[in-house]
Amino acid sequence: MVQSKASQPEEVIGSSYDQNKFELLALSENSNLSKTQETCHAETIIVGGGVIGCAIAFELASRGREVLLVEQSEIASGASCAAAGMLAADSEDFAHPLMAKAAHESRELLHKHKEQISALTGMDLGLRRNGFITPFRSYGDLSKYKDRRNTTSGVQQLWWDRSTVQRKALWLNRDTYGAYYRSLESEALPVSLTRAYARSAEMMGARILEGVQDVRLIVDKHGVQGIMTARGEVCCRHIIIAAGLQGEQLMHQVGGTLPSSPVKGEMLAVRFLTDQAGGRPDRTVYAEDVYIVPKANGEVWIGATSLPGRKDHSVSANSVQRLLGAASYWVPGIKEADFVRAWAGIRPSTPDGLPYIGKYEQIPGLYTAYGHFRNGILLSAITGRWIADMLEGKSAEEIGIEALSPDRMNRREVML
Ligand code: FAD
Ligand code: GLY
């Protein structure tokens, strides 16, 4: 069964996010809240309820800040519901050393958040540290991989030769030449994680509102004033644009040019039958042509294609065939597994491969946090921490993230 972006049924573990329960700010059609009214004020408004917006809400709320998050659709309905949920700090290849370092910090921070979230809400993120295996067919493939790779510093890995692979991963192709084993790598259920961030933020006082359409940013010569929506107006001191691929359009409203382009990814899920002893992988396989991720909900997820410029959510038969072919080479037992579903999502990429995270200097009070491309789930925790630090007065220089500043694009036409 092929499913569209918003309907990937991840089987959230624990209690799910329930808008009826958590709607704390009811803006009616008639309400036209002015910034002089105390009730409509939020210190900080986050636009976008994907993993990034929800992680920021979580971090701000845990520091006692007043937060309102507005989402045009549902929490975790964009790219965050399509992700594989890998926290691949050692396995992804980061073009910039800052991102490699951030990825490691964020993976560990997510494990800490898991404890906090579970104590607060009882929700389970499906977050596990099962380790990743990057296998090679031959010595030649291994050499090419080493030559190509940018990320080397801080990577924790062991080399497994053929006999070690055969001993430790019974379910992996017996012809495997050797593999890197990265024991600290982790993965989570991305929708569970995003919803758990939202729920925890609410339990710490954040307000979260879904179905808020037509958000218009209100800025004047003094900076951010608030937002206007189809359901009313709310004034605030800070706005954080965490709208993923649609961040670019929101920035256009205020004359900012921070481009983000789509890179579609297709994935599929299979389920192993109980009698397939030794066939089901118990760790993620992060190969060069495919990844195979055993999930806490019992499924095994296989991904992903990478189609620049594509925004549609269709899944082609050719992609399914290619992914299944590559996956069943590495894990032959997949040929016997049940096909469950396939889906597609759109990664938000940027021209230089770095997300826009930080203060938009031309408009006081405006911050961006989008463009996380392949690693938004992984980088969610550190993004939340960085944004919260900045709202508390730390500069990008102090935090060490000048390279991510939205001002690097420096192509703004002011429209105040
Ligand atoms: P989104 O999840 O897209 O959220 C943005 C939200 O903003 C949406 O809910 C949207 O409705 C809302 N919004 C937009 N405009 C407005 C508006 N005007 N008003 C109000 N709300 C608005 N990352 C990893 O770390 N690990 C992985 O294993 C991984 N695998 C992936 C596999 C695939 C196939 C894909 C497609 C992506 C994968 N990613 C992975 C990348 C990850 O999914 C993204 O980087 C991440 O989800 C981006 O999160 P976000 O919150 O910025 O965007
Ligand atoms: N990070 C995995 C992907 O984007 O496909």
Coordinates of C-alpha atoms in Angstrom, one line a residue, residues 86 88 91-93 132-136 145 149 182 185 283-292 374-375:
M86 CA 18.3 7.4 11.9
A88 CA 23.5 8.6 11.9
S91 CA 27.6 7.2 9.3
E92 CA 26.3 10.3 7.4
D93 CA 29.0 12.2 5.5
F132 CA 24.9 0.6 12.5
I133 CA 26.8 -1.6 10.1
T134 CA 28.3 -0.2 6.9
P135 CA 29.2 -3.3 4.8
F136 CA 31.4 -3.6 1.7
Y145 CA 34.5 4.8 0.3
R149 CA 34.4 10.5 2.7
R182 CA 29.4 2.0 14.7
E185 CA 24.6 5.0 16.3
R283 CA 20.9 -3.5 13.7
T284 CA 20.7 -0.8 11.0
V285 CA 22.5 -1.5 7.8
Y286 CA 23.8 1.8 6.4
A287 CA 25.2 0.7 3.0
E288 CA 26.2 3.0 0.2
D289 CA 23.2 2.1 -2.0
V290 CA 20.5 1.6 0.6
Y291 CA 19.7 1.7 4.4
I292 CA 17.8 -0.9 6.3
R374 CA 18.9 14.7 5.3
N375 CA 19.4 15.1 9.1

